[in-house]
Amino acid sequence: MMEDAVEERFVNSKSGNGLFAKRNFQAGEVIFEEAPLVVTQFVWNEDCNYRSCEKCLRPLETAQENARRLTGNRALNLPLPELDDIKPAEHRNCGNCGASYCSAACLDSAYRSYHKRLCHVNQSAHPLDVIRETWKQSHHPPESFNVMAIAKLAAMFLSAESLEDQQCITGALARFQCETANANEGIIHRMLGPNFEVRLEVLRPLFAAAFPEESVTGWWTKDGFLALFAVFARNAQGVGVSSYGTWAYNVRNSPNCTQQTLDWLDGVDKAIEEKTGLDFMDNEGSGLFVRQRASNHSCDPNTEVKFRLNNATLSLIARRPIHAGEEVFITYLDNCALERSRHSRQKELRSYYLFNCSCQKCQQQADQADETSEDEDDWESDDPMEEE
C-alpha cells in the first residue's frame, strides 16, 4: 500500500499523536498493511495444538486438518481444497530445535533476525524454557500477550548486524513507551493482578540469565524491565488467523458456492460451536505494530483491524468513507462491548487502558444514566478510577 496514505501528527495532550488520512478512502478499502515489529503466538494457544509459523503466525494445519480437530470429526472431508491457502509442501522446520515455519523464506528470515540466538534443544532447565513455563503458570487464558515476545525482541537486538540496525529497533520501541511509571504500573496491575511486582521480580532475573550480554543489561534493571513489560501490556495488538476460517470465507465468496454448500458450512460451524466454541477457532497471538500504534480509540471507529492475509500482517480497513484530513480511529473494545452503554464502555476502558473516552459517540451519549448494560454478564471492574 502507499506509504503516504496516512500521516502521524499531534492531536492534543490527552490523546498524544494520531493517524490522519492523506486522501479519501471508500468503505472496505485497505488503508495500509503492516508487518509487526515482533509477534508471538500465545503460550496456551500453542500448547493446545494450534500450530502456527513461528515467524509470521500463518496456520500450519490445512483447513481440513483444522476443521477435523475443531469438530472432533476425524472423518470430515472439506470440498474445494483448491480454496485452502495452506501449502504443507512448503513448510520447513529448524534442524536443531524443530521450530516450525510456513516456508523456507520465513525460516531463513527468522534465523537471521533472531532465531539463531534463541535456538536450543528443549530442556526444562534452559532459561528460555523456564521463562516460558513460569509465564504460562502465571498468565492463564484469556491471554493478552506472551512474555516470550520480550525474549524475541532481545534476540533481534543482539542479532542485529550493525549499530544502526540496533538503533532502528530501540527507536521503534521508544515510540511505544509511556511517559509515566504510574501508567506503566497501572496497566501491568490490570494484566497480572495486585501481586504484579512479585511476578515481575520472578521473571526479571530469568531474562537476565537468558540474555547476559552487556548491551542489554539495562533492559533487566527493575525500571527497565517495568518499562519494557509495559510496552507489551499496553500496546500488544491481538492477532487471530484460521486456516478453516479463511477457507470457509473463500468458499462463501466463490462463484461455485451453492445454497447447499452454505447449509453444509453452517453445519460445520455448529459442530465447531458444540465441540470447541466459535470463540476458540483461531490461532492467536499478539504483536507490536509501529504504525498502527498511533491510531486512537473511538467507540464508533471508522476503521477495523483485520488479518486478511492469514498471517500476522495487519490490514487497516475503512469501515465507512473517510475523507482526507480525517483522523483514523480503531477501537480497543470488542464488538459486544461497543454495543453496551456509555457507562459500561467507560468502565472497561478505564479498567483496561486507564483513560476516560471522549469520542464523539461518548459525547453524544453524555446524558445517559450511569447504568451498567444488562448484557455485561457479571463482568466486574477493578478500575482504580471507579468511584466507590
mmCIF file of C-alpha atoms in Angstrom:
data_model
loop_
_atom_site.group_PDB
_atom_site.id
_atom_site.type_symbol
_atom_site.label_atom_id
_atom_site.label_comp_id
_atom_site.label_asym_id
_atom_site.label_seq_id
_atom_site.Cartn_x
_atom_site.Cartn_y
_atom_site.Cartn_z
ATOM 1 C CA MET A 1 0.000 0.000 0.000
ATOM 2 C CA MET A 2 1.024 3.622 -0.409
ATOM 3 C CA GLU A 3 3.345 4.681 2.377
ATOM 4 C CA ASP A 4 1.914 8.202 2.414
ATOM 5 C CA ALA A 5 -1.755 7.189 2.684
ATOM 6 C CA VAL A 6 -1.780 8.286 6.342
ATOM 7 C CA GLU A 7 0.344 10.571 8.458
ATOM 8 C CA GLU A 8 1.022 10.666 12.174
ATOM 9 C CA ARG A 9 0.653 14.009 13.899
ATOM 10 C CA PHE A 10 -0.036 15.526 17.307
ATOM 11 C CA VAL A 11 -3.698 15.653 18.399
ATOM 12 C CA ASN A 12 -3.684 17.024 21.946
ATOM 13 C CA SER A 13 -2.036 16.467 25.316
ATOM 14 C CA LYS A 14 -4.598 13.812 26.292
ATOM 15 C CA SER A 15 -4.570 11.718 23.116
ATOM 16 C CA GLY A 16 -0.991 12.360 22.085
ATOM 17 C CA ASN A 17 -0.432 11.584 18.427
ATOM 18 C CA GLY A 18 -2.988 10.213 15.985
ATOM 19 C CA LEU A 19 -3.199 8.920 12.429
ATOM 20 C CA PHE A 20 -4.810 11.078 9.749
ATOM 21 C CA ALA A 21 -5.858 10.174 6.230
ATOM 22 C CA LYS A 22 -3.928 11.920 3.461
ATOM 23 C CA ARG A 23 -6.503 11.022 0.824
ATOM 24 C CA ASN A 24 -10.093 9.842 0.595
ATOM 25 C CA PHE A 25 -10.909 6.187 1.303
ATOM 26 C CA GLN A 26 -14.019 4.228 0.401
ATOM 27 C CA ALA A 27 -15.692 1.762 2.776
ATOM 28 C CA GLY A 28 -13.882 -1.573 2.596
ATOM 29 C CA GLU A 29 -10.658 -0.083 1.227
ATOM 30 C CA VAL A 30 -7.315 -1.097 2.700
ATOM 31 C CA ILE A 31 -5.731 1.992 4.242
ATOM 32 C CA PHE A 32 -2.386 0.337 4.944
ATOM 33 C CA GLU A 33 -0.835 -3.023 5.720
ATOM 34 C CA GLU A 34 1.953 -3.534 8.202
ATOM 35 C CA ALA A 35 4.171 -6.377 9.372
ATOM 36 C CA PRO A 36 4.786 -6.441 13.143
ATOM 37 C CA LEU A 37 7.974 -5.293 14.805
ATOM 38 C CA VAL A 38 7.711 -8.518 16.803
ATOM 39 C CA VAL A 39 4.962 -11.125 17.134
ATOM 40 C CA THR A 40 4.493 -14.329 19.130
ATOM 41 C CA GLN A 41 1.789 -16.929 19.459
ATOM 42 C CA PHE A 42 0.104 -17.208 22.843
ATOM 43 C CA VAL A 43 1.594 -19.962 25.022
ATOM 44 C CA TRP A 44 -1.652 -21.720 25.900
ATOM 45 C CA ASN A 45 -2.890 -21.437 22.310
ATOM 46 C CA GLU A 46 0.285 -23.088 21.049
ATOM 47 C CA ASP A 47 0.153 -25.839 23.658
ATOM 48 C CA CYS A 48 -3.463 -26.638 22.679
ATOM 49 C CA ASN A 49 -2.237 -27.705 19.215
ATOM 50 C CA TYR A 50 -2.988 -24.523 17.288
ATOM 51 C CA ARG A 51 0.029 -24.914 15.005
ATOM 52 C CA SER A 52 1.442 -21.700 13.529
ATOM 53 C CA CYS A 53 4.538 -20.489 11.735
ATOM 54 C CA GLU A 54 6.940 -19.282 14.400
ATOM 55 C CA LYS A 55 7.823 -16.253 12.266
ATOM 56 C CA CYS A 56 4.543 -14.979 10.779
ATOM 57 C CA LEU A 57 1.849 -16.997 12.643
ATOM 58 C CA ARG A 58 0.354 -18.394 9.417
ATOM 59 C CA PRO A 59 -1.536 -21.585 10.357
ATOM 60 C CA LEU A 60 0.269 -24.820 9.572
ATOM 61 C CA GLU A 61 -2.794 -27.072 9.673
ATOM 62 C CA THR A 62 -4.670 -27.407 6.415
ATOM 63 C CA ALA A 63 -8.281 -26.271 6.520
ATOM 64 C CA GLN A 64 -9.384 -29.907 6.628
ATOM 65 C CA GLU A 65 -6.988 -30.799 9.469
ATOM 66 C CA ASN A 66 -8.139 -27.706 11.331
ATOM 67 C CA ALA A 67 -11.844 -28.478 10.840
ATOM 68 C CA ARG A 68 -11.351 -32.096 11.928
ATOM 69 C CA ARG A 69 -9.644 -31.035 15.141
ATOM 70 C CA LEU A 70 -12.178 -28.308 15.944
ATOM 71 C CA THR A 71 -15.193 -30.544 15.303
ATOM 72 C CA GLY A 72 -13.678 -33.712 16.722
ATOM 73 C CA ASN A 73 -14.735 -35.467 13.494
ATOM 74 C CA ARG A 74 -11.658 -37.207 12.081
ATOM 75 C CA ALA A 75 -13.651 -38.364 9.018
ATOM 76 C CA LEU A 76 -14.713 -34.868 7.947
ATOM 77 C CA ASN A 77 -13.750 -34.067 4.353
ATOM 78 C CA LEU A 78 -13.864 -30.496 3.049
ATOM 79 C CA PRO A 79 -14.791 -29.824 -0.583
ATOM 80 C CA LEU A 80 -12.985 -27.336 -2.824
ATOM 81 C CA PRO A 81 -9.463 -27.982 -1.464
ATOM 82 C CA GLU A 82 -8.105 -25.537 -4.063
ATOM 83 C CA LEU A 83 -9.534 -22.716 -1.906
ATOM 84 C CA ASP A 84 -7.263 -23.679 1.008
ATOM 85 C CA ASP A 85 -4.217 -21.356 1.055
ATOM 86 C CA ILE A 86 -2.142 -23.593 3.379
ATOM 87 C CA LYS A 87 0.680 -25.348 1.493
ATOM 88 C CA PRO A 88 2.193 -28.161 3.625
ATOM 89 C CA ALA A 89 4.773 -28.973 0.938
ATOM 90 C CA GLU A 90 6.360 -25.578 1.564
ATOM 91 C CA HIS A 91 6.617 -25.995 5.358
ATOM 92 C CA ARG A 92 10.045 -26.181 6.977
ATOM 93 C CA ASN A 93 11.462 -26.931 10.428
ATOM 94 C CA CYS A 94 14.588 -25.781 12.205
ATOM 95 C CA GLY A 95 17.029 -28.685 12.024
ATOM 96 C CA ASN A 96 18.150 -28.153 15.617
ATOM 97 C CA CYS A 97 15.167 -27.232 17.784
ATOM 98 C CA GLY A 98 12.322 -28.237 15.471
ATOM 99 C CA ALA A 99 10.597 -24.838 15.356
ATOM 100 C CA SER A 100 8.062 -24.830 12.523
ATOM 101 C CA TYR A 101 7.768 -22.365 9.642
ATOM 102 C CA CYS A 102 5.354 -21.945 6.750
ATOM 103 C CA SER A 103 8.140 -21.555 4.189
ATOM 104 C CA ALA A 104 11.873 -21.566 3.640
ATOM 105 C CA ALA A 105 11.713 -17.763 3.447
ATOM 106 C CA CYS A 106 10.239 -17.492 6.939
ATOM 107 C CA LEU A 107 12.786 -19.955 8.333
ATOM 108 C CA ASP A 108 15.671 -18.031 6.780
ATOM 109 C CA SER A 109 14.352 -14.645 7.888
ATOM 110 C CA ALA A 110 13.724 -15.869 11.440
ATOM 111 C CA TYR A 111 17.158 -17.448 11.722
ATOM 112 C CA ARG A 112 18.950 -14.324 10.588
ATOM 113 C CA SER A 113 16.769 -11.921 12.597
ATOM 114 C CA TYR A 114 16.583 -13.655 15.985
ATOM 115 C CA HIS A 115 16.229 -17.439 15.941
ATOM 116 C CA LYS A 116 19.946 -18.216 15.928
ATOM 117 C CA ARG A 117 20.106 -16.545 19.369
ATOM 118 C CA LEU A 118 17.029 -18.353 20.718
ATOM 119 C CA CYS A 119 17.549 -21.775 19.142
ATOM 120 C CA HIS A 120 18.118 -24.583 21.625
ATOM 121 C CA VAL A 121 17.040 -28.151 22.191
ATOM 122 C CA ASN A 122 14.098 -28.019 24.579
ATOM 123 C CA GLN A 123 15.067 -28.837 28.118
ATOM 124 C CA SER A 124 13.260 -27.878 31.298
ATOM 125 C CA ALA A 125 16.359 -26.242 32.808
ATOM 126 C CA HIS A 126 17.123 -23.930 29.881
ATOM 127 C CA PRO A 127 16.486 -20.281 30.905
ATOM 128 C CA LEU A 128 14.127 -19.678 27.958
ATOM 129 C CA ASP A 129 12.067 -22.752 28.802
ATOM 130 C CA VAL A 130 11.934 -21.694 32.448
ATOM 131 C CA ILE A 131 10.680 -18.236 31.384
ATOM 132 C CA ARG A 132 8.011 -19.772 29.167
ATOM 133 C CA GLU A 133 6.746 -22.181 31.811
ATOM 134 C CA THR A 134 6.821 -19.525 34.540
ATOM 135 C CA TRP A 135 4.742 -17.224 32.348
ATOM 136 C CA LYS A 136 2.324 -19.992 31.403
ATOM 137 C CA GLN A 137 1.616 -20.827 35.029
ATOM 138 C CA SER A 138 1.022 -17.181 35.971
ATOM 139 C CA HIS A 139 -0.936 -15.976 32.917
ATOM 140 C CA HIS A 140 -3.925 -18.163 32.130
ATOM 141 C CA PRO A 141 -6.426 -17.680 29.295
ATOM 142 C CA PRO A 142 -7.840 -15.433 28.035
ATOM 143 C CA GLU A 143 -4.326 -14.447 27.005
ATOM 144 C CA SER A 144 -3.361 -10.928 26.022
ATOM 145 C CA PHE A 145 0.330 -11.307 25.269
ATOM 146 C CA ASN A 146 3.213 -13.763 25.523
ATOM 147 C CA VAL A 147 6.250 -12.716 27.540
ATOM 148 C CA MET A 148 8.402 -14.624 25.051
ATOM 149 C CA ALA A 149 7.926 -11.610 22.773
ATOM 150 C CA ILE A 150 10.387 -9.805 25.040
ATOM 151 C CA ALA A 151 12.848 -12.653 24.544
ATOM 152 C CA LYS A 152 12.376 -12.471 20.789
ATOM 153 C CA LEU A 153 12.903 -8.702 20.829
ATOM 154 C CA ALA A 154 16.119 -9.084 22.844
ATOM 155 C CA ALA A 155 17.318 -11.716 20.377
ATOM 156 C CA MET A 156 16.511 -9.367 17.475
ATOM 157 C CA PHE A 157 18.587 -6.636 19.105
ATOM 158 C CA LEU A 158 21.514 -8.961 19.783
ATOM 159 C CA SER A 159 21.340 -10.436 16.263
ATOM 160 C CA ALA A 160 21.344 -7.042 14.555
ATOM 161 C CA GLU A 161 24.224 -6.803 12.103
ATOM 162 C CA SER A 162 25.116 -3.194 12.840
ATOM 163 C CA LEU A 163 24.758 -0.437 15.407
ATOM 164 C CA GLU A 164 22.378 1.289 13.004
ATOM 165 C CA ASP A 165 20.136 -1.790 12.968
ATOM 166 C CA GLN A 166 20.130 -1.859 16.762
ATOM 167 C CA GLN A 167 19.202 1.822 16.848
ATOM 168 C CA CYS A 168 16.297 1.124 14.499
ATOM 169 C CA ILE A 169 14.964 -1.443 16.977
ATOM 170 C CA THR A 170 15.363 0.782 20.029
ATOM 171 C CA GLY A 171 13.951 3.744 18.097
ATOM 172 C CA ALA A 172 10.854 1.772 17.130
ATOM 173 C CA LEU A 173 10.482 0.534 20.698
ATOM 174 C CA ALA A 174 10.715 4.072 22.055
ATOM 175 C CA ARG A 175 7.631 5.054 20.046
ATOM 176 C CA PHE A 176 5.557 2.698 22.182
ATOM 177 C CA GLN A 177 6.871 3.742 25.568
ATOM 178 C CA CYS A 178 4.715 5.582 28.079
ATOM 179 C CA GLU A 179 5.940 8.726 29.805
ATOM 180 C CA THR A 180 4.928 7.853 33.366
ATOM 181 C CA ALA A 181 5.828 4.989 35.682
ATOM 182 C CA ASN A 182 2.380 5.184 37.292
ATOM 183 C CA ALA A 183 0.672 4.439 33.994
ATOM 184 C CA ASN A 184 3.055 1.528 33.413
ATOM 185 C CA GLU A 185 2.279 0.098 36.830
ATOM 186 C CA GLY A 186 -1.451 0.577 36.344
ATOM 187 C CA ILE A 187 -1.628 -1.347 33.092
ATOM 188 C CA ILE A 188 0.568 -4.178 34.420
ATOM 189 C CA HIS A 189 -1.541 -4.336 37.586
ATOM 190 C CA ARG A 190 -4.550 -4.921 35.348
ATOM 191 C CA MET A 191 -2.791 -7.755 33.499
ATOM 192 C CA LEU A 192 -1.039 -9.550 36.351
ATOM 193 C CA GLY A 193 -3.124 -8.560 39.383
ATOM 194 C CA PRO A 194 -2.156 -6.968 42.704
ATOM 195 C CA ASN A 195 0.992 -9.099 43.026
ATOM 196 C CA PHE A 196 2.391 -7.861 39.733
ATOM 197 C CA GLU A 197 5.619 -6.603 41.328
ATOM 198 C CA VAL A 198 6.322 -10.051 42.748
ATOM 199 C CA ARG A 199 5.624 -11.700 39.393
ATOM 200 C CA LEU A 200 7.861 -9.274 37.544
ATOM 201 C CA GLU A 201 10.643 -9.874 40.048
ATOM 202 C CA VAL A 202 10.363 -13.607 39.359
ATOM 203 C CA LEU A 203 10.684 -13.066 35.590
ATOM 204 C CA ARG A 204 13.352 -10.338 35.619
ATOM 205 C CA PRO A 205 16.347 -12.435 36.793
ATOM 206 C CA LEU A 206 15.347 -15.206 34.406
ATOM 207 C CA PHE A 207 15.672 -12.794 31.488
ATOM 208 C CA ALA A 208 18.974 -11.505 32.854
ATOM 209 C CA ALA A 209 20.262 -15.089 32.936
ATOM 210 C CA ALA A 210 18.987 -15.839 29.432
ATOM 211 C CA PHE A 211 20.463 -12.646 27.955
ATOM 212 C CA PRO A 212 23.598 -11.711 29.933
ATOM 213 C CA GLU A 213 25.142 -9.625 27.129
ATOM 214 C CA GLU A 214 26.310 -6.214 28.301
ATOM 215 C CA SER A 215 24.384 -4.358 25.586
ATOM 216 C CA VAL A 216 21.034 -5.409 27.095
ATOM 217 C CA THR A 217 21.796 -5.374 30.826
ATOM 218 C CA GLY A 218 19.813 -2.128 31.121
ATOM 219 C CA TRP A 219 16.731 -3.977 29.912
ATOM 220 C CA TRP A 220 16.780 -6.160 33.020
ATOM 221 C CA THR A 221 17.049 -3.484 35.705
ATOM 222 C CA LYS A 222 13.884 -3.064 37.755
ATOM 223 C CA ASP A 223 12.863 0.158 35.991
ATOM 224 C CA GLY A 224 13.997 -1.036 32.579
ATOM 225 C CA PHE A 225 12.050 -4.276 32.787
ATOM 226 C CA LEU A 226 8.938 -2.498 34.077
ATOM 227 C CA ALA A 227 9.022 -0.094 31.128
ATOM 228 C CA LEU A 228 9.677 -2.889 28.619
ATOM 229 C CA PHE A 229 6.936 -5.107 30.007
ATOM 230 C CA ALA A 230 4.504 -2.167 29.973
ATOM 231 C CA VAL A 231 5.151 -1.598 26.249
ATOM 232 C CA PHE A 232 3.649 -5.001 25.531
ATOM 233 C CA ALA A 233 0.972 -4.846 28.209
ATOM 234 C CA ARG A 234 -0.257 -1.520 26.847
ATOM 235 C CA ASN A 235 0.295 -1.851 23.099
ATOM 236 C CA ALA A 236 0.217 -5.519 22.077
ATOM 237 C CA GLN A 237 -2.335 -5.950 19.290
ATOM 238 C CA GLY A 238 -4.101 -9.292 19.200
ATOM 239 C CA VAL A 239 -3.598 -11.423 16.086
ATOM 240 C CA GLY A 240 -6.078 -14.095 15.029
ATOM 241 C CA VAL A 241 -5.713 -16.359 11.993
ATOM 242 C CA SER A 242 -7.508 -19.536 10.936
ATOM 243 C CA SER A 243 -6.989 -21.988 8.088
ATOM 244 C CA TYR A 244 -10.579 -23.265 8.274
ATOM 245 C CA GLY A 245 -11.975 -19.737 8.720
ATOM 246 C CA THR A 246 -10.077 -18.450 5.681
ATOM 247 C CA TRP A 247 -11.118 -21.451 3.595
ATOM 248 C CA ALA A 248 -14.764 -21.004 4.631
ATOM 249 C CA TYR A 249 -14.601 -17.309 3.701
ATOM 250 C CA ASN A 250 -13.154 -18.221 0.307
ATOM 251 C CA VAL A 251 -15.886 -20.798 -0.246
ATOM 252 C CA ARG A 252 -18.720 -18.434 0.727
ATOM 253 C CA ASN A 253 -17.371 -15.868 -1.741
ATOM 254 C CA SER A 254 -16.730 -18.367 -4.545
ATOM 255 C CA PRO A 255 -18.913 -18.294 -7.673
ATOM 256 C CA ASN A 256 -19.239 -22.062 -7.211
ATOM 257 C CA CYS A 257 -20.867 -21.712 -3.801
ATOM 258 C CA THR A 258 -24.438 -23.012 -3.704
ATOM 259 C CA GLN A 259 -27.141 -22.845 -1.044
ATOM 260 C CA GLN A 260 -26.432 -26.494 -0.315
ATOM 261 C CA THR A 261 -22.783 -25.592 0.331
ATOM 262 C CA LEU A 262 -23.807 -22.729 2.620
ATOM 263 C CA ASP A 263 -26.077 -25.055 4.600
ATOM 264 C CA TRP A 264 -23.242 -27.573 4.881
ATOM 265 C CA LEU A 265 -20.874 -24.854 6.147
ATOM 266 C CA ASP A 266 -23.458 -23.835 8.740
ATOM 267 C CA GLY A 267 -23.486 -27.460 9.899
ATOM 268 C CA VAL A 268 -19.713 -27.480 10.295
ATOM 269 C CA ASP A 269 -19.846 -24.205 12.234
ATOM 270 C CA LYS A 270 -22.481 -25.705 14.523
ATOM 271 C CA ALA A 271 -20.264 -28.746 15.128
ATOM 272 C CA ILE A 272 -17.323 -26.474 15.957
ATOM 273 C CA GLU A 273 -19.501 -24.456 18.330
ATOM 274 C CA GLU A 274 -20.593 -27.625 20.147
ATOM 275 C CA LYS A 275 -17.109 -29.194 20.345
ATOM 276 C CA THR A 276 -14.716 -26.271 20.718
ATOM 277 C CA GLY A 277 -16.629 -22.984 20.588
ATOM 278 C CA LEU A 278 -16.528 -20.462 17.751
ATOM 279 C CA ASP A 279 -14.544 -18.104 20.002
ATOM 280 C CA PHE A 280 -11.714 -20.662 20.038
ATOM 281 C CA MET A 281 -11.286 -21.255 16.304
ATOM 282 C CA ASP A 282 -8.237 -19.073 15.755
ATOM 283 C CA ASN A 283 -4.515 -19.446 16.115
ATOM 284 C CA GLU A 284 -3.930 -16.488 18.407
ATOM 285 C CA GLY A 285 -1.023 -14.295 19.395
ATOM 286 C CA SER A 286 -0.099 -10.643 19.666
ATOM 287 C CA GLY A 287 2.433 -8.228 18.255
ATOM 288 C CA LEU A 288 3.692 -4.677 18.223
ATOM 289 C CA PHE A 289 2.759 -2.646 15.158
ATOM 290 C CA VAL A 290 4.668 0.635 14.908
ATOM 291 C CA ARG A 291 2.302 2.389 12.533
ATOM 292 C CA GLN A 292 -0.979 1.143 13.905
ATOM 293 C CA ARG A 293 0.002 2.038 17.475
ATOM 294 C CA ALA A 294 -0.704 5.739 16.686
ATOM 295 C CA SER A 295 -4.383 5.029 15.923
ATOM 296 C CA ASN A 296 -6.533 6.369 18.738
ATOM 297 C CA HIS A 297 -9.647 4.720 20.130
ATOM 298 C CA SER A 298 -13.236 5.544 19.315
ATOM 299 C CA CYS A 299 -16.414 3.763 20.396
ATOM 300 C CA ASP A 300 -17.599 4.366 16.809
ATOM 301 C CA PRO A 301 -14.397 3.662 14.854
ATOM 302 C CA ASN A 302 -14.085 4.429 11.162
ATOM 303 C CA THR A 303 -11.642 1.561 10.586
ATOM 304 C CA GLU A 304 -11.195 -2.035 11.653
ATOM 305 C CA VAL A 305 -8.153 -4.255 12.058
ATOM 306 C CA LYS A 306 -8.097 -7.458 10.045
ATOM 307 C CA PHE A 307 -5.530 -10.139 9.233
ATOM 308 C CA ARG A 308 -6.790 -10.844 5.743
ATOM 309 C CA LEU A 309 -3.532 -12.418 4.514
ATOM 310 C CA ASN A 310 -3.955 -15.191 7.124
ATOM 311 C CA ASN A 311 -0.706 -14.275 8.837
ATOM 312 C CA ALA A 312 0.484 -11.563 11.224
ATOM 313 C CA THR A 313 0.386 -8.804 8.590
ATOM 314 C CA LEU A 314 -2.096 -6.236 9.904
ATOM 315 C CA SER A 315 -4.565 -4.676 7.471
ATOM 316 C CA LEU A 316 -6.352 -1.495 8.477
ATOM 317 C CA ILE A 317 -9.681 -1.378 6.611
ATOM 318 C CA ALA A 318 -12.054 1.579 6.269
ATOM 319 C CA ARG A 319 -15.478 0.794 7.793
ATOM 320 C CA ARG A 320 -17.089 3.770 6.093
ATOM 321 C CA PRO A 321 -15.925 6.568 3.767
ATOM 322 C CA ILE A 322 -13.016 8.559 5.237
ATOM 323 C CA HIS A 323 -12.085 11.977 3.924
ATOM 324 C CA ALA A 324 -8.586 13.415 3.533
ATOM 325 C CA GLY A 325 -7.566 15.116 6.790
ATOM 326 C CA GLU A 326 -9.939 12.998 8.908
ATOM 327 C CA GLU A 327 -8.485 11.180 11.915
ATOM 328 C CA VAL A 328 -8.312 7.413 11.586
ATOM 329 C CA PHE A 329 -9.773 5.617 14.627
ATOM 330 C CA ILE A 330 -9.721 1.991 15.732
ATOM 331 C CA THR A 331 -11.441 0.549 18.782
ATOM 332 C CA TYR A 332 -9.865 -1.038 21.834
ATOM 333 C CA LEU A 333 -13.133 -2.849 22.618
ATOM 334 C CA ASP A 334 -14.713 -5.930 21.093
ATOM 335 C CA ASN A 335 -17.960 -5.725 19.150
ATOM 336 C CA CYS A 336 -20.047 -6.813 22.115
ATOM 337 C CA ALA A 337 -18.566 -4.121 24.370
ATOM 338 C CA LEU A 338 -19.157 -1.456 21.712
ATOM 339 C CA GLU A 339 -22.904 -2.112 21.921
ATOM 340 C CA ARG A 340 -23.031 -1.611 25.670
ATOM 341 C CA SER A 341 -23.996 1.572 27.449
ATOM 342 C CA ARG A 342 -21.634 4.521 27.654
ATOM 343 C CA HIS A 343 -21.159 3.821 31.369
ATOM 344 C CA SER A 344 -20.156 0.193 30.704
ATOM 345 C CA ARG A 345 -17.766 1.159 27.918
ATOM 346 C CA GLN A 346 -16.133 3.806 30.084
ATOM 347 C CA LYS A 347 -15.699 1.338 32.939
ATOM 348 C CA GLU A 348 -13.939 -1.152 30.702
ATOM 349 C CA LEU A 349 -11.692 1.446 29.068
ATOM 350 C CA ARG A 350 -10.663 2.889 32.439
ATOM 351 C CA SER A 351 -10.015 -0.544 33.843
ATOM 352 C CA TYR A 352 -8.001 -1.921 30.944
ATOM 353 C CA TYR A 353 -6.485 1.205 29.389
ATOM 354 C CA LEU A 354 -6.608 3.807 32.180
ATOM 355 C CA PHE A 355 -8.359 6.616 30.317
ATOM 356 C CA ASN A 356 -11.761 8.248 30.043
ATOM 357 C CA CYS A 357 -13.090 8.142 26.490
ATOM 358 C CA SER A 358 -14.296 11.413 24.972
ATOM 359 C CA CYS A 359 -15.012 10.177 21.456
ATOM 360 C CA GLN A 360 -17.939 11.608 19.519
ATOM 361 C CA LYS A 361 -20.218 8.702 20.453
ATOM 362 C CA CYS A 362 -19.461 9.098 24.157
ATOM 363 C CA GLN A 363 -20.034 12.847 23.962
ATOM 364 C CA GLN A 364 -23.383 12.303 22.232
ATOM 365 C CA GLN A 365 -24.395 9.856 24.981
ATOM 366 C CA ALA A 366 -23.125 12.034 27.846
ATOM 367 C CA ASP A 367 -26.658 12.477 29.202
ATOM 368 C CA GLN A 368 -27.223 8.732 29.549
ATOM 369 C CA ALA A 369 -27.758 7.470 33.080
ATOM 370 C CA ASP A 370 -24.678 5.868 34.631
ATOM 371 C CA GLU A 371 -26.140 2.397 34.406
ATOM 372 C CA THR A 372 -24.410 -0.845 33.574
ATOM 373 C CA SER A 373 -25.648 -2.706 30.494
ATOM 374 C CA GLU A 374 -27.771 -5.764 31.236
ATOM 375 C CA ASP A 375 -25.583 -7.949 28.996
ATOM 376 C CA GLU A 376 -22.416 -7.379 30.978
ATOM 377 C CA ASP A 377 -22.642 -10.950 32.266
ATOM 378 C CA ASP A 378 -21.264 -10.366 35.739
ATOM 379 C CA TRP A 379 -18.177 -8.598 34.370
ATOM 380 C CA GLU A 380 -16.739 -6.686 37.299
ATOM 381 C CA SER A 381 -14.326 -3.814 37.052
ATOM 382 C CA ASP A 382 -11.328 -3.430 39.314
ATOM 383 C CA ASP A 383 -10.999 0.095 37.975
ATOM 384 C CA PRO A 384 -8.808 2.174 40.297
ATOM 385 C CA MET A 385 -10.531 5.283 38.935
ATOM 386 C CA GLU A 386 -14.050 3.991 39.663
ATOM 387 C CA GLU A 387 -15.858 5.846 42.405
ATOM 388 C CA GLU A 388 -16.891 3.888 45.461
#
